[in-house]
mmCIF file of C-alpha atoms in Angstrom:
data_model
loop_
_atom_site.group_PDB
_atom_site.id
_atom_site.type_symbol
_atom_site.label_atom_id
_atom_site.label_comp_id
_atom_site.label_asym_id
_atom_site.label_seq_id
_atom_site.Cartn_x
_atom_site.Cartn_y
_atom_site.Cartn_z
ATOM 1 C CA MET A 586 36.001 27.034 -5.730
ATOM 2 C CA LEU A 587 37.181 23.537 -6.618
ATOM 3 C CA ASN A 588 37.882 22.672 -2.970
ATOM 4 C CA SER A 589 34.414 23.906 -2.051
ATOM 5 C CA LEU A 590 32.860 21.554 -4.603
ATOM 6 C CA ARG A 591 34.891 18.658 -3.301
ATOM 7 C CA ARG A 592 33.595 19.253 0.206
ATOM 8 C CA SER A 593 29.924 19.387 -0.840
ATOM 9 C CA ARG A 594 27.659 16.642 0.477
ATOM 10 C CA GLN A 595 25.299 14.680 -1.705
ATOM 11 C CA THR A 596 21.628 15.577 -1.542
ATOM 12 C CA ASP A 597 18.485 13.756 -2.707
ATOM 13 C CA ASP A 598 19.768 10.299 -1.830
ATOM 14 C CA ALA A 599 16.159 9.166 -2.155
ATOM 15 C CA VAL A 600 16.512 9.594 -5.914
ATOM 16 C CA PHE A 601 20.208 9.631 -6.769
ATOM 17 C CA GLY A 602 21.713 7.303 -4.150
ATOM 18 C CA LYS A 603 24.120 4.661 -5.412
ATOM 19 C CA THR A 604 22.982 1.875 -3.057
ATOM 20 C CA ILE A 605 20.010 0.877 -0.924
ATOM 21 C CA TYR A 606 22.335 0.154 2.001
ATOM 22 C CA GLY A 607 23.794 2.669 4.463
ATOM 23 C CA GLY A 608 22.860 6.153 5.583
ATOM 24 C CA SER A 609 22.623 9.206 3.340
ATOM 25 C CA HIS A 610 24.222 11.803 5.657
ATOM 26 C CA GLU A 611 22.595 14.682 3.829
ATOM 27 C CA PRO A 612 21.131 17.771 5.542
ATOM 28 C CA VAL A 613 17.898 16.931 7.355
ATOM 29 C CA TYR A 614 16.258 20.157 6.169
ATOM 30 C CA GLY A 615 16.647 19.682 2.406
ATOM 31 C CA GLY A 616 16.240 17.179 -0.363
ATOM 32 C CA VAL A 617 13.462 14.964 -1.655
ATOM 33 C CA LEU A 618 11.606 13.398 1.268
ATOM 34 C CA SER A 619 11.377 9.649 1.642
ATOM 35 C CA PHE A 620 11.277 7.710 4.882
ATOM 36 C CA MET A 621 14.697 8.253 6.477
ATOM 37 C CA ARG A 622 16.102 9.078 3.022
ATOM 38 C CA ARG A 623 15.575 5.585 1.677
ATOM 39 C CA ARG A 624 15.574 5.129 -2.089
ATOM 40 C CA LEU A 625 12.196 5.783 -3.697
ATOM 41 C CA THR A 626 11.659 2.785 -5.946
ATOM 42 C CA ARG A 627 9.296 -0.039 -6.832
ATOM 43 C CA ASN A 628 12.175 -2.392 -7.598
ATOM 44 C CA LEU A 629 12.076 -5.147 -4.955
ATOM 45 C CA ASP A 630 15.205 -6.997 -6.090
ATOM 46 C CA GLY A 631 17.519 -7.576 -3.141
ATOM 47 C CA VAL A 632 15.261 -5.641 -0.773
ATOM 48 C CA ASP A 633 14.746 -6.705 2.857
ATOM 49 C CA VAL A 634 12.221 -4.082 3.978
ATOM 50 C CA ALA A 635 9.861 -1.722 2.141
ATOM 51 C CA VAL A 636 8.183 1.323 3.695
ATOM 52 C CA TRP A 637 4.797 2.071 2.155
ATOM 53 C CA GLY A 638 2.274 4.843 2.705
ATOM 54 C CA ILE A 639 -1.492 4.354 2.641
ATOM 55 C CA PRO A 640 -3.084 7.840 2.473
ATOM 56 C CA PHE A 641 -6.661 6.863 3.355
ATOM 57 C CA ASP A 642 -8.891 8.262 6.113
ATOM 58 C CA ALA A 643 -12.468 7.898 4.861
ATOM 59 C CA ALA A 644 -13.241 5.409 7.650
ATOM 60 C CA VAL A 645 -12.692 7.749 10.611
ATOM 61 C CA SER A 646 -15.462 8.262 13.153
ATOM 62 C CA ASN A 647 -14.203 11.627 14.409
ATOM 63 C CA ARG A 648 -11.601 13.996 12.917
ATOM 64 C CA PRO A 649 -10.256 13.271 9.421
ATOM 65 C CA GLY A 650 -6.674 13.991 8.367
ATOM 66 C CA ALA A 651 -4.779 10.703 8.624
ATOM 67 C CA ARG A 652 -4.545 10.668 4.823
ATOM 68 C CA PHE A 653 -1.669 13.096 5.390
ATOM 69 C CA GLY A 654 0.015 10.724 7.850
ATOM 70 C CA PRO A 655 2.496 9.244 5.342
ATOM 71 C CA GLN A 656 3.671 12.732 4.367
ATOM 72 C CA GLY A 657 3.969 13.868 7.978
ATOM 73 C CA VAL A 658 5.844 10.803 9.178
ATOM 74 C CA ARG A 659 8.241 10.935 6.235
ATOM 75 C CA ARG A 660 8.949 14.610 6.913
ATOM 76 C CA ALA A 661 9.615 13.940 10.596
ATOM 77 C CA SER A 662 11.796 10.911 9.829
ATOM 78 C CA ALA A 663 14.473 13.033 8.154
ATOM 79 C CA ILE A 664 15.864 14.078 11.538
ATOM 80 C CA LEU A 665 16.442 10.437 12.505
ATOM 81 C CA GLU A 666 18.814 9.671 9.632
ATOM 82 C CA GLY A 667 22.590 10.030 9.618
ATOM 83 C CA ASP A 668 23.526 8.950 13.149
ATOM 84 C CA PRO A 669 23.760 5.585 14.936
ATOM 85 C CA GLN A 670 20.168 4.748 15.771
ATOM 86 C CA TYR A 671 19.291 5.066 19.449
ATOM 87 C CA PRO A 672 18.891 2.796 21.377
ATOM 88 C CA PHE A 673 20.275 0.211 18.946
ATOM 89 C CA ARG A 674 23.790 1.758 18.786
ATOM 90 C CA ALA A 675 24.013 0.968 15.085
ATOM 91 C CA ASP A 676 22.805 1.987 11.660
ATOM 92 C CA PRO A 677 20.105 -0.562 10.694
ATOM 93 C CA PHE A 678 20.699 0.221 7.045
ATOM 94 C CA GLU A 679 24.154 -1.335 7.194
ATOM 95 C CA ARG A 680 22.404 -4.702 7.681
ATOM 96 C CA LEU A 681 19.065 -4.143 5.979
ATOM 97 C CA ALA A 682 18.382 -3.188 2.380
ATOM 98 C CA VAL A 683 15.465 -0.773 2.793
ATOM 99 C CA ILE A 684 13.471 1.190 0.241
ATOM 100 C CA ASP A 685 10.593 3.633 0.330
ATOM 101 C CA TYR A 686 7.978 1.987 -1.886
ATOM 102 C CA GLY A 687 5.932 5.171 -2.235
ATOM 103 C CA ASP A 688 2.193 5.270 -1.557
ATOM 104 C CA CYS A 689 -0.757 3.016 -2.262
ATOM 105 C CA GLY A 690 -2.672 4.095 -5.354
ATOM 106 C CA LEU A 691 -6.330 4.676 -4.485
ATOM 107 C CA ASP A 692 -9.349 6.247 -6.192
ATOM 108 C CA PHE A 693 -10.783 8.813 -3.755
ATOM 109 C CA GLY A 694 -14.227 8.361 -5.282
ATOM 110 C CA ARG A 695 -14.359 4.547 -5.039
ATOM 111 C CA HIS A 696 -14.066 3.650 -1.377
ATOM 112 C CA ASP A 697 -15.677 0.287 -2.107
ATOM 113 C CA GLU A 698 -12.479 -0.653 -3.931
ATOM 114 C CA THR A 699 -10.111 0.587 -1.206
ATOM 115 C CA PRO A 700 -9.625 -2.624 0.829
ATOM 116 C CA TRP A 701 -9.058 -4.738 -2.265
ATOM 117 C CA GLN A 702 -6.594 -2.238 -3.733
ATOM 118 C CA ILE A 703 -4.625 -2.128 -0.477
ATOM 119 C CA GLU A 704 -4.569 -5.919 -0.223
ATOM 120 C CA ALA A 705 -3.537 -6.428 -3.851
ATOM 121 C CA GLN A 706 -0.774 -3.819 -3.788
ATOM 122 C CA ALA A 707 0.515 -4.964 -0.396
ATOM 123 C CA SER A 708 0.578 -8.552 -1.628
ATOM 124 C CA GLN A 709 3.015 -7.597 -4.378
ATOM 125 C CA VAL A 710 5.547 -6.721 -1.662
ATOM 126 C CA VAL A 711 4.714 -9.461 0.839
ATOM 127 C CA ASP A 712 4.683 -12.219 -1.783
ATOM 128 C CA ALA A 713 8.151 -11.115 -2.904
ATOM 129 C CA GLY A 714 9.452 -12.052 0.548
ATOM 130 C CA VAL A 715 9.973 -8.396 1.532
ATOM 131 C CA THR A 716 8.963 -7.209 5.013
ATOM 132 C CA LEU A 717 6.346 -4.485 4.624
ATOM 133 C CA LEU A 718 6.190 -1.560 7.072
ATOM 134 C CA SER A 719 3.149 0.598 6.344
ATOM 135 C CA ILE A 720 2.246 4.175 7.289
ATOM 136 C CA GLY A 721 -1.454 4.976 7.512
ATOM 137 C CA GLY A 722 -3.961 6.251 7.023
ATOM 138 C CA ASP A 723 -6.648 5.371 9.536
ATOM 139 C CA HIS A 724 -6.809 1.984 11.234
ATOM 140 C CA TYR A 725 -9.184 0.531 8.671
ATOM 141 C CA VAL A 726 -6.152 -0.083 6.445
ATOM 142 C CA THR A 727 -4.810 -2.757 8.807
ATOM 143 C CA TRP A 728 -7.605 -5.157 7.835
ATOM 144 C CA PRO A 729 -6.522 -5.530 4.176
ATOM 145 C CA LEU A 730 -2.880 -5.514 5.303
ATOM 146 C CA LEU A 731 -3.630 -8.505 7.541
ATOM 147 C CA ARG A 732 -5.330 -10.235 4.625
ATOM 148 C CA ALA A 733 -2.211 -9.793 2.484
ATOM 149 C CA HIS A 734 0.083 -11.127 5.212
ATOM 150 C CA ALA A 735 -2.146 -14.022 6.262
ATOM 151 C CA LYS A 736 -2.243 -15.292 2.666
ATOM 152 C CA ARG A 737 1.517 -15.823 2.867
ATOM 153 C CA TYR A 738 2.089 -16.667 6.539
ATOM 154 C CA GLY A 739 -1.197 -18.162 7.676
ATOM 155 C CA PRO A 740 -3.177 -16.977 10.713
ATOM 156 C CA LEU A 741 -1.170 -14.430 12.671
ATOM 157 C CA ALA A 742 -0.594 -13.241 16.201
ATOM 158 C CA LEU A 743 -1.556 -9.570 16.509
ATOM 159 C CA VAL A 744 0.161 -7.154 18.881
ATOM 160 C CA GLN A 745 -1.927 -3.987 18.856
ATOM 161 C CA PHE A 746 -0.973 -0.723 20.559
ATOM 162 C CA ASP A 747 -4.145 1.345 20.746
ATOM 163 C CA ALA A 748 -6.586 3.329 22.853
ATOM 164 C CA HIS A 749 -9.471 1.462 21.198
ATOM 165 C CA GLN A 750 -10.235 -2.249 20.820
ATOM 166 C CA ASP A 751 -11.537 -1.886 17.242
ATOM 167 C CA THR A 752 -13.798 -4.890 17.756
ATOM 168 C CA TRP A 753 -17.056 -3.310 16.658
ATOM 169 C CA LEU A 754 -18.897 -5.656 14.311
ATOM 170 C CA ASP A 755 -20.224 -4.279 11.049
ATOM 171 C CA GLU A 756 -21.449 -5.395 7.665
ATOM 172 C CA GLU A 757 -18.967 -6.270 4.955
ATOM 173 C CA LYS A 758 -19.449 -3.169 2.812
ATOM 174 C CA ARG A 759 -19.223 -0.665 5.664
ATOM 175 C CA ILE A 760 -16.079 1.476 5.997
ATOM 176 C CA ASP A 761 -15.127 1.857 9.687
ATOM 177 C CA HIS A 762 -11.752 2.201 11.399
ATOM 178 C CA GLY A 763 -13.181 0.666 14.578
ATOM 179 C CA SER A 764 -13.889 -2.805 13.186
ATOM 180 C CA PHE A 765 -10.674 -4.238 11.751
ATOM 181 C CA VAL A 766 -10.025 -6.601 14.690
ATOM 182 C CA ALA A 767 -13.541 -8.063 14.606
ATOM 183 C CA ARG A 768 -13.199 -8.616 10.855
ATOM 184 C CA ALA A 769 -9.755 -10.183 11.208
ATOM 185 C CA VAL A 770 -11.007 -12.619 13.856
ATOM 186 C CA ALA A 771 -14.148 -13.499 11.879
ATOM 187 C CA GLU A 772 -12.047 -14.217 8.772
ATOM 188 C CA GLY A 773 -9.450 -16.256 10.652
ATOM 189 C CA LEU A 774 -6.657 -13.815 9.811
ATOM 190 C CA ILE A 775 -5.445 -13.629 13.412
ATOM 191 C CA VAL A 776 -5.377 -16.122 16.248
ATOM 192 C CA PRO A 777 -7.117 -14.488 19.233
ATOM 193 C CA GLU A 778 -5.398 -16.790 21.736
ATOM 194 C CA ARG A 779 -2.021 -15.462 20.521
ATOM 195 C CA SER A 780 -3.068 -11.799 20.231
ATOM 196 C CA ILE A 781 -2.940 -8.903 22.669
ATOM 197 C CA GLN A 782 -3.958 -5.243 22.837
ATOM 198 C CA VAL A 783 -1.879 -2.735 24.801
ATOM 199 C CA GLY A 784 -2.971 0.648 26.149
ATOM 200 C CA ILE A 785 -6.755 0.278 25.732
ATOM 201 C CA ARG A 786 -8.743 3.134 27.334
ATOM 202 C CA THR A 787 -12.242 2.656 25.925
ATOM 203 C CA HIS A 788 -14.971 0.018 26.062
ATOM 204 C CA ALA A 789 -16.317 -2.161 23.243
ATOM 205 C CA PRO A 790 -19.079 -4.797 23.267
ATOM 206 C CA ASP A 791 -16.709 -7.715 22.593
ATOM 207 C CA ASN A 792 -13.014 -8.481 23.122
ATOM 208 C CA CYS A 793 -13.092 -11.146 20.362
ATOM 209 C CA GLY A 794 -10.902 -13.393 22.521
ATOM 210 C CA LEU A 795 -7.849 -11.098 22.606
ATOM 211 C CA GLU A 796 -6.000 -10.336 25.829
ATOM 212 C CA ILE A 797 -6.379 -6.703 26.858
ATOM 213 C CA LEU A 798 -3.915 -4.564 28.785
ATOM 214 C CA HIS A 799 -5.656 -1.329 29.616
ATOM 215 C CA GLY A 800 -3.832 1.941 30.048
ATOM 216 C CA GLU A 801 -3.983 1.507 33.827
ATOM 217 C CA ASP A 802 -2.603 -2.038 33.494
ATOM 218 C CA VAL A 803 0.420 -0.698 31.638
ATOM 219 C CA ALA A 804 1.083 1.789 34.427
ATOM 220 C CA GLU A 805 0.777 -0.896 37.114
ATOM 221 C CA LEU A 806 2.766 -3.609 35.307
ATOM 222 C CA GLY A 807 5.522 -1.328 34.043
ATOM 223 C CA VAL A 808 7.540 -1.857 30.880
ATOM 224 C CA VAL A 809 9.051 -5.183 31.943
ATOM 225 C CA GLY A 810 5.702 -6.602 33.026
ATOM 226 C CA VAL A 811 3.990 -5.580 29.793
ATOM 227 C CA VAL A 812 6.753 -7.135 27.694
ATOM 228 C CA GLU A 813 6.465 -10.380 29.634
ATOM 229 C CA ARG A 814 2.710 -10.495 29.036
ATOM 230 C CA ILE A 815 3.160 -9.844 25.303
ATOM 231 C CA LYS A 816 5.814 -12.530 24.893
ATOM 232 C CA ALA A 817 3.837 -15.065 26.922
ATOM 233 C CA ARG A 818 0.749 -14.447 24.809
ATOM 234 C CA VAL A 819 2.419 -14.449 21.390
ATOM 235 C CA GLY A 820 5.025 -17.172 21.829
ATOM 236 C CA ASP A 821 6.678 -18.213 18.555
ATOM 237 C CA ALA A 822 3.756 -17.304 16.276
ATOM 238 C CA SER A 823 4.206 -15.215 13.131
ATOM 239 C CA THR A 824 3.403 -11.751 14.432
ATOM 240 C CA TYR A 825 1.984 -8.567 12.978
ATOM 241 C CA LEU A 826 2.510 -5.331 14.949
ATOM 242 C CA THR A 827 0.044 -2.486 14.548
ATOM 243 C CA PHE A 828 0.575 0.813 16.346
ATOM 244 C CA ASP A 829 -2.298 3.282 16.480
ATOM 245 C CA ILE A 830 -0.637 6.543 17.513
ATOM 246 C CA ASP A 831 -3.567 7.282 19.847
ATOM 247 C CA CYS A 832 -2.136 4.577 22.106
ATOM 248 C CA LEU A 833 0.009 7.478 23.289
ATOM 249 C CA ASP A 834 -1.457 10.064 25.618
ATOM 250 C CA PRO A 835 -2.557 13.243 23.785
ATOM 251 C CA ALA A 836 0.292 15.048 25.540
ATOM 252 C CA PHE A 837 2.660 13.013 23.324
ATOM 253 C CA ALA A 838 0.413 12.600 20.264
ATOM 254 C CA PRO A 839 -2.155 15.384 19.841
ATOM 255 C CA GLY A 840 -2.174 14.945 16.066
ATOM 256 C CA THR A 841 -4.691 12.141 15.765
ATOM 257 C CA GLY A 842 -8.365 11.799 15.016
ATOM 258 C CA THR A 843 -9.669 10.262 18.247
ATOM 259 C CA PRO A 844 -7.340 11.174 21.137
ATOM 260 C CA VAL A 845 -8.013 9.588 24.535
ATOM 261 C CA ALA A 846 -6.482 10.838 27.785
ATOM 262 C CA GLY A 847 -4.527 8.521 30.078
ATOM 263 C CA GLY A 848 -2.304 6.861 27.497
ATOM 264 C CA LEU A 849 1.283 5.718 27.295
ATOM 265 C CA SER A 850 4.172 8.125 27.078
ATOM 266 C CA SER A 851 6.414 7.974 24.024
ATOM 267 C CA ARG A 852 9.194 6.640 26.245
ATOM 268 C CA GLU A 853 7.053 3.818 27.653
ATOM 269 C CA ALA A 854 5.875 2.730 24.197
ATOM 270 C CA LEU A 855 9.339 2.788 22.651
ATOM 271 C CA MET A 856 10.844 0.929 25.602
ATOM 272 C CA ILE A 857 8.242 -1.810 25.154
ATOM 273 C CA LEU A 858 8.889 -2.025 21.413
ATOM 274 C CA ARG A 859 12.645 -2.191 22.013
ATOM 275 C CA ARG A 860 12.193 -5.394 24.004
ATOM 276 C CA LEU A 861 10.104 -7.290 21.438
ATOM 277 C CA GLY A 862 13.013 -8.420 19.283
ATOM 278 C CA SER A 863 12.449 -12.101 20.060
ATOM 279 C CA LEU A 864 9.052 -12.041 18.329
ATOM 280 C CA ASP A 865 8.755 -13.341 14.777
ATOM 281 C CA ILE A 866 7.706 -10.001 13.267
ATOM 282 C CA ILE A 867 6.539 -10.512 9.678
ATOM 283 C CA GLY A 868 4.967 -7.077 9.124
ATOM 284 C CA ALA A 869 3.971 -3.901 10.940
ATOM 285 C CA ASP A 870 2.330 -0.515 10.610
ATOM 286 C CA VAL A 871 1.800 2.824 12.340
ATOM 287 C CA VAL A 872 -1.543 4.495 11.738
ATOM 288 C CA GLU A 873 -3.824 7.421 12.627
ATOM 289 C CA VAL A 874 -1.202 10.187 12.496
ATOM 290 C CA ALA A 875 -3.137 13.321 11.471
ATOM 291 C CA PRO A 876 -0.622 16.169 11.072
ATOM 292 C CA ALA A 877 -3.254 18.933 10.841
ATOM 293 C CA TYR A 878 -3.948 18.565 14.589
ATOM 294 C CA ASP A 879 -0.289 18.254 15.519
ATOM 295 C CA HIS A 880 1.946 20.724 17.303
ATOM 296 C CA ALA A 881 5.595 21.106 16.253
ATOM 297 C CA ASP A 882 5.398 17.694 14.519
ATOM 298 C CA VAL A 883 5.477 15.849 17.862
ATOM 299 C CA THR A 884 2.972 13.189 16.698
ATOM 300 C CA SER A 885 4.728 12.674 13.384
ATOM 301 C CA ILE A 886 8.051 12.400 15.228
ATOM 302 C CA ALA A 887 6.545 9.744 17.498
ATOM 303 C CA GLY A 888 5.236 7.827 14.473
ATOM 304 C CA ALA A 889 8.628 7.991 12.786
ATOM 305 C CA ALA A 890 10.298 6.752 15.971
ATOM 306 C CA VAL A 891 7.965 3.740 16.083
ATOM 307 C CA LEU A 892 8.998 2.793 12.547
ATOM 308 C CA GLN A 893 12.652 3.428 13.367
ATOM 309 C CA HIS A 894 12.327 0.930 16.234
ATOM 310 C CA TYR A 895 10.813 -1.609 13.840
ATOM 311 C CA PHE A 896 13.929 -1.205 11.691
ATOM 312 C CA GLY A 897 16.198 -1.706 14.682
ATOM 313 C CA LEU A 898 14.469 -4.935 15.703
ATOM 314 C CA LEU A 899 14.569 -6.335 12.178
ATOM 315 C CA ALA A 900 18.236 -5.429 11.770
ATOM 316 C CA GLU A 901 19.162 -7.171 15.016
ATOM 317 C CA LYS A 902 17.185 -10.217 13.959
ATOM 318 C CA LYS A 903 19.064 -10.372 10.659
ATOM 319 C CA GLY A 904 22.311 -10.076 12.627
#
C-alpha cells in the first residue's frame, strides 16, 4: 500500500502545483481544467504569459455558441501537456512562467458595458508587462483587446487569420463581430500599412488599407510564400496576432458560427504560425470556437494547438 502511494502522480496541478514553471505530467483525462494545466491564479508576480478566456458571443451574425469557446479549448488543451511540444522540441513552460488567468467577468444583461469591461480587465494584465493570450468568444472581443494593447505599445501591426475581413463599418454602440478591424483602423489602434489578413474567403465593402491574402492566394503561394508576405508587411512593428478559427476549412473546424468552405488546413495554418517567430508579438488571441457545432472536439483541438504554437514562439524568443 505504501509503495502504491509513493508511485501516485499528482493531480490538479492547476490548483495545487508548487510552481508556475514546468509541466504537470498528470493524467489528461482527470483533474481541474485550466489551459494546459497552468496554475489558475490572478497573481501576476513573476508571470511571463497569462491565458484568459472571454466567454462572449452576443455579437455573432449567424450561429451563437462561442461563449463556450474558452471551456472547449481548455478541455482540448489537456492532451497537449506533458510531452515536449511539437514542433518546438521543448517544453515552453521550462522557459516561460505561464498562468491561466481565468475568464473575463461580464454581465450577460449589459452588453453595452462589454467592450469597456474587456478592455479594463485586459489592461490589468497588459499594463503589468505580462503577455496576454486570449480565448474567445466571438471576434468582437478583439476590438477592446486591441485598445488595451495599443494603450501600452502604441499603434500595432495586425496579423489576422480569418475567412472574413471584419471591415464592416457600424455605429459606436452596435455590437457586431464583423466590424472590429474597421473600428481599430478608425481609432488608430492598428497601422493598416503594417497589417495583413490571411485566408479571406468573403467580400466586404472596404479593405481599410490592409493587405489581403485570400484562401486561393494561400494555396498558390504556399506556406513559405505566405510567411514571406507576412514578414515583409509587418517588419519590426509591435504585432498582435488574431486567429479566427473559421480561417480553417470546415473540414478542420466545423465548430464555429460562420464556417466558409475553401479554407486553410490545420497543418497549413500551424506551419505558417511556426515560422513567425521573428515578429515582435506583444499579444494574441484565438476566437470563434463554438463547441456545440463541433465533432470529436476537432475545432477545440485546433484552437488549443494555435495557442500552443503561440507559447512555442514566445519561449523561443525568450531563449
